[in-house]
PDB file of C-alpha atoms in Angstrom:
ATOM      1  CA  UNK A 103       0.400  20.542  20.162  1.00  0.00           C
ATOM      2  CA  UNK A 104      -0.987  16.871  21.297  1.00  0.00           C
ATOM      3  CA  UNK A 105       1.651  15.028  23.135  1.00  0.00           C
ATOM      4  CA  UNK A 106       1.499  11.083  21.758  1.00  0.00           C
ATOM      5  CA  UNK A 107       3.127   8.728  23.882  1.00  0.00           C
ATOM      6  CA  UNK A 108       5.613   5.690  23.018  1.00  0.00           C
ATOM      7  CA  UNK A 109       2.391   3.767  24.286  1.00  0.00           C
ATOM      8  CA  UNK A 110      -0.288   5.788  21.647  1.00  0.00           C
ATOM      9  CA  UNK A 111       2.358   5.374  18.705  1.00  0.00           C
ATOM     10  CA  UNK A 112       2.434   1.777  19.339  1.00  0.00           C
ATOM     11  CA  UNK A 113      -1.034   1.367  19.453  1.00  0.00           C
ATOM     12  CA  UNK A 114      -1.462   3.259  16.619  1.00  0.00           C
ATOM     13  CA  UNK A 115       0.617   1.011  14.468  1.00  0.00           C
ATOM     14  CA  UNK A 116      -1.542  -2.163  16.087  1.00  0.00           C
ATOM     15  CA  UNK A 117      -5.151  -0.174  14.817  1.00  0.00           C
ATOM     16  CA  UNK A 118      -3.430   0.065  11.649  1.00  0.00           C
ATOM     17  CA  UNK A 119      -2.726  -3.495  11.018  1.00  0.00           C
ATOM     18  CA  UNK A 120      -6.103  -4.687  12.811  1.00  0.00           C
ATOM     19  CA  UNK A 121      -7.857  -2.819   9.998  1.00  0.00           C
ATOM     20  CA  UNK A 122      -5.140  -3.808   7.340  1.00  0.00           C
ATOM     21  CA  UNK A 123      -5.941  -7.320   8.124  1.00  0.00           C
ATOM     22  CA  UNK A 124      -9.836  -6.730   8.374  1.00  0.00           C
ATOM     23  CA  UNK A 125      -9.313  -5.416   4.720  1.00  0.00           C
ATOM     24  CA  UNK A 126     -11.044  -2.202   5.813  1.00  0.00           C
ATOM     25  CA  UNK A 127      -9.089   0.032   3.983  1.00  0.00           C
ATOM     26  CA  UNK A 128     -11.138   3.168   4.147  1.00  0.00           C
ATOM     27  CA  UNK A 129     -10.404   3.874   7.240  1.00  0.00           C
ATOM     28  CA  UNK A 130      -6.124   2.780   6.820  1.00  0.00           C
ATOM     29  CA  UNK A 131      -6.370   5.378   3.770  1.00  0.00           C
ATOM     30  CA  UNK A 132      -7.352   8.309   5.988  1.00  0.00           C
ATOM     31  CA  UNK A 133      -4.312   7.519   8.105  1.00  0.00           C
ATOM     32  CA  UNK A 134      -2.046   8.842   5.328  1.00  0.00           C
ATOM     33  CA  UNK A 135      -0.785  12.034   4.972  1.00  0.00           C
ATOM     34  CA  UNK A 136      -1.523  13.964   1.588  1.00  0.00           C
ATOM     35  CA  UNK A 137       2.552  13.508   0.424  1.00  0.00           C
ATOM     36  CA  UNK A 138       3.221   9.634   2.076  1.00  0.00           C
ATOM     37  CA  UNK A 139       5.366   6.919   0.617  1.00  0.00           C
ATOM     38  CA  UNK A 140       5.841   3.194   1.397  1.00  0.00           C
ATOM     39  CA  UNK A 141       6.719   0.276  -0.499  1.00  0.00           C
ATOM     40  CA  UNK A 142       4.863  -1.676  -2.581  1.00  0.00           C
ATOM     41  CA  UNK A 143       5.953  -5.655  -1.646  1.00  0.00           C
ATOM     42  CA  UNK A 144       4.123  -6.929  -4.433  1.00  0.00           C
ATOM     43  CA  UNK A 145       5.958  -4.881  -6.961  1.00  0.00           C
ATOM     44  CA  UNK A 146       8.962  -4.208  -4.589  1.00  0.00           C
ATOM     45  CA  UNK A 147       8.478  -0.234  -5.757  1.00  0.00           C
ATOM     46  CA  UNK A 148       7.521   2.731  -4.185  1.00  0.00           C
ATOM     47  CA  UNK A 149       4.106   4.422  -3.466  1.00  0.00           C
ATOM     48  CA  UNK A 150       4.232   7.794  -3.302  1.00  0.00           C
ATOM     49  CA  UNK A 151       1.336  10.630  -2.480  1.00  0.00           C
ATOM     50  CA  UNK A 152      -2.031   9.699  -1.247  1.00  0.00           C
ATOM     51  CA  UNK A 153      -3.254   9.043  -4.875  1.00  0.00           C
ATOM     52  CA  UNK A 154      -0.958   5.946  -4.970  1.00  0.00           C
ATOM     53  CA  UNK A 155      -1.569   4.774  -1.681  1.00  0.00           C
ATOM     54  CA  UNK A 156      -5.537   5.221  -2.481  1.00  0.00           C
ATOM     55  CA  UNK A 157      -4.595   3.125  -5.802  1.00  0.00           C
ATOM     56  CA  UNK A 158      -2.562   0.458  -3.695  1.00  0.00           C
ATOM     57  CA  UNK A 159      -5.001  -0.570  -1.870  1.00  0.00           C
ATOM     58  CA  UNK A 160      -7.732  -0.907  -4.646  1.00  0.00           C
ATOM     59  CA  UNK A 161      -5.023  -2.885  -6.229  1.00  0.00           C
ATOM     60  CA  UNK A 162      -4.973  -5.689  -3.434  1.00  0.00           C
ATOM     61  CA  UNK A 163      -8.462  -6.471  -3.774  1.00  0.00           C
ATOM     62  CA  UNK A 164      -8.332  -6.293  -7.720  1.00  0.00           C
ATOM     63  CA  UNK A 165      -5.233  -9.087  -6.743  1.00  0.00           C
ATOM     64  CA  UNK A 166      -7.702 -11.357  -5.008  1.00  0.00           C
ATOM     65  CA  UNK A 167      -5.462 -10.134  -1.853  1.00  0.00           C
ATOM     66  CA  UNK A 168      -7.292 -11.919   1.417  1.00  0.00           C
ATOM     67  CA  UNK A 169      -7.096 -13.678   4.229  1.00  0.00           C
ATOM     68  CA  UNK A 170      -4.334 -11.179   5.736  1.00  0.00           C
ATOM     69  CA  UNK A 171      -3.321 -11.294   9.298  1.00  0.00           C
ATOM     70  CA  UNK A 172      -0.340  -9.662  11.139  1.00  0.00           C
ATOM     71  CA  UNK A 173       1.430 -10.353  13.867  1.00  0.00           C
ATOM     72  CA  UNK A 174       3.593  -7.229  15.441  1.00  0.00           C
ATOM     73  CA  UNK A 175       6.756  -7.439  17.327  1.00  0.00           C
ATOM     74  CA  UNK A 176      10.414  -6.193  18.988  1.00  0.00           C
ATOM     75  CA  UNK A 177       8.184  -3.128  18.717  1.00  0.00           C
ATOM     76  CA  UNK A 178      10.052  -0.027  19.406  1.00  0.00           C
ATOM     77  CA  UNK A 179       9.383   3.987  19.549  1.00  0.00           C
ATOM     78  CA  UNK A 180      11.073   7.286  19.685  1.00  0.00           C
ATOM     79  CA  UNK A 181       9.109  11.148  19.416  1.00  0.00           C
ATOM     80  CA  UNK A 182      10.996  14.217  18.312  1.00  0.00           C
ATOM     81  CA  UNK A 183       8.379  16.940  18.879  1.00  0.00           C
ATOM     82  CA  UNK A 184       5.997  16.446  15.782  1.00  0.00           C
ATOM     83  CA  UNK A 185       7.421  13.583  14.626  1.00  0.00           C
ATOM     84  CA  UNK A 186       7.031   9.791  15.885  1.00  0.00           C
ATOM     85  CA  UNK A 187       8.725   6.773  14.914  1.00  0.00           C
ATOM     86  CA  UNK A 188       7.755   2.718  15.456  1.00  0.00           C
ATOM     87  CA  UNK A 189      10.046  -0.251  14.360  1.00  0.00           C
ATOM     88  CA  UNK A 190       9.163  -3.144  14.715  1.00  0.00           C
ATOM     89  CA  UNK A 191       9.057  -6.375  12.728  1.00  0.00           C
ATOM     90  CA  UNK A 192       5.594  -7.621  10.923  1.00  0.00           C
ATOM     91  CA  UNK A 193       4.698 -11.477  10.378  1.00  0.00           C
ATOM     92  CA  UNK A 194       2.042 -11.892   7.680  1.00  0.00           C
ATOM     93  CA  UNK A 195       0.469 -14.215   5.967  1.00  0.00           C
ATOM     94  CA  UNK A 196      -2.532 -14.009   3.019  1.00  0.00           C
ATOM     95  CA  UNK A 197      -3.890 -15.596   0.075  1.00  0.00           C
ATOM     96  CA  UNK A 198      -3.400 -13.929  -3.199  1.00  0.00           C
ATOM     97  CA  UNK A 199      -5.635 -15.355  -6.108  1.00  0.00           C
ATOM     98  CA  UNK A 200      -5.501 -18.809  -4.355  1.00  0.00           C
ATOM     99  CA  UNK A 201      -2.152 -18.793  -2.804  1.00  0.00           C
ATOM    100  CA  UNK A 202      -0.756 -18.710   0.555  1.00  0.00           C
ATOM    101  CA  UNK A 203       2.002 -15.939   0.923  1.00  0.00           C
ATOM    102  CA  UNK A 204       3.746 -15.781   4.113  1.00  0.00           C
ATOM    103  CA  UNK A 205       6.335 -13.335   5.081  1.00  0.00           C
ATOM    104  CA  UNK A 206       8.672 -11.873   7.536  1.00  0.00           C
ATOM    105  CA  UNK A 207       9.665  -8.227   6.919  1.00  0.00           C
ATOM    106  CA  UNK A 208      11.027  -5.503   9.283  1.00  0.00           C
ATOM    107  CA  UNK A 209       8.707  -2.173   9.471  1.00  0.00           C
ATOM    108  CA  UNK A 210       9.581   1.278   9.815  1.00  0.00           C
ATOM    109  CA  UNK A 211       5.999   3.535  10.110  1.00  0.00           C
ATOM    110  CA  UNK A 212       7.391   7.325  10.571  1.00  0.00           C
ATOM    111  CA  UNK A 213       4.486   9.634  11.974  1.00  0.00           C
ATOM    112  CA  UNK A 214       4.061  13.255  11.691  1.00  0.00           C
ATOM    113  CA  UNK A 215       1.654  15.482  13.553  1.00  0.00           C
ATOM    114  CA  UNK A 216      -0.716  17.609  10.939  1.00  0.00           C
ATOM    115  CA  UNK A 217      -3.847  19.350  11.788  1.00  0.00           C
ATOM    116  CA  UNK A 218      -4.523  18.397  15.168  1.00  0.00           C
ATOM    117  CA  UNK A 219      -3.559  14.539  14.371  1.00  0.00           C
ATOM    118  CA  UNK A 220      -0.772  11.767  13.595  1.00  0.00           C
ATOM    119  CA  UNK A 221      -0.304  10.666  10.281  1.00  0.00           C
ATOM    120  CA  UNK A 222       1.008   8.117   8.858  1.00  0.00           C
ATOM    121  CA  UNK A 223       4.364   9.755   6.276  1.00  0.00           C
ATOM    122  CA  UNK A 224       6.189   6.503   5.781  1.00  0.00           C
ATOM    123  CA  UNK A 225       5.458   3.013   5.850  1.00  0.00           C
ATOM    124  CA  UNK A 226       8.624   0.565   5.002  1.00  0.00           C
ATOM    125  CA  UNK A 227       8.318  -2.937   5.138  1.00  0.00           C
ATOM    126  CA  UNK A 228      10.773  -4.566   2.936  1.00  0.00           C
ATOM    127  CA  UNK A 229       9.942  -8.990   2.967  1.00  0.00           C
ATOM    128  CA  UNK A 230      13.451 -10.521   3.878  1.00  0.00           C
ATOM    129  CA  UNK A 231      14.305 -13.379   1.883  1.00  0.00           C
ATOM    130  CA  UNK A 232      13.916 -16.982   3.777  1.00  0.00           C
ATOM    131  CA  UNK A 233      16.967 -17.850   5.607  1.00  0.00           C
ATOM    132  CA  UNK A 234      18.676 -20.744   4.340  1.00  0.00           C
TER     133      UNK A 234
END
């Protein structure tokens, strides 16, 4: 079995929000594993299996989803054999169908180790509301 470093998970979690951002979600889609889940923040449900993901991101561009970029930080890792795990907290901003969205969330990705590579089981990033 590969041995992934705190250093590889966390730059694993950076190439997946440099293509998130680039909208090149091809690629992000083959990061998945067959039975992932996340949350949806538009809907505030959850995604779960790789049909769903696959459907999730078709759904941001049918939402006029763009202009996305993430900034990563307090990122933070831990390995248990085949399993990895980054937290961390995500600042984003985009423009859906003409309006800015910007938002703070904190972000779980959980990694497991299938067929020679790390995939991406769980994404959870949950918006927090602004403080007041």
């Amino acid at each position: 079995m590969a041995v992934m470093t705190a250093i590889d998970l966390k730059a694993e979690v950076t190439r997946l929000f440099e293509l998130f951002d680039r909208g090149d979600f091809e690629p992000v889609k083959r990061l998945f594993t067959d039975d992932a889940q996340g949350v949806d923040e538009i809907s505030r449900g959850w995604i779960r299996g790789r049909a769903e993901m696959e459907h999730y991101f078709e759904k941001l561009d049918e939402l006029g989803v763009t202009e996305i970029h993430t900034t990563l930080s307090d990122l933070s890792t831990r390995r248990w054999d085949d399993v990895g795990l980054v937290t961390g907290v995500a600042n984003q901003t985009y423009e859906a169908d003409g309006t800015s969205v910007a938002i703070t969330t904190p972000l779980s990705v959980l990694y497991r180790h299938v067929d020679g590579a790390w995939k991406i089981e769980l994404i959870h990033a949950v918006p927090l509301p602004d403080a007041a």
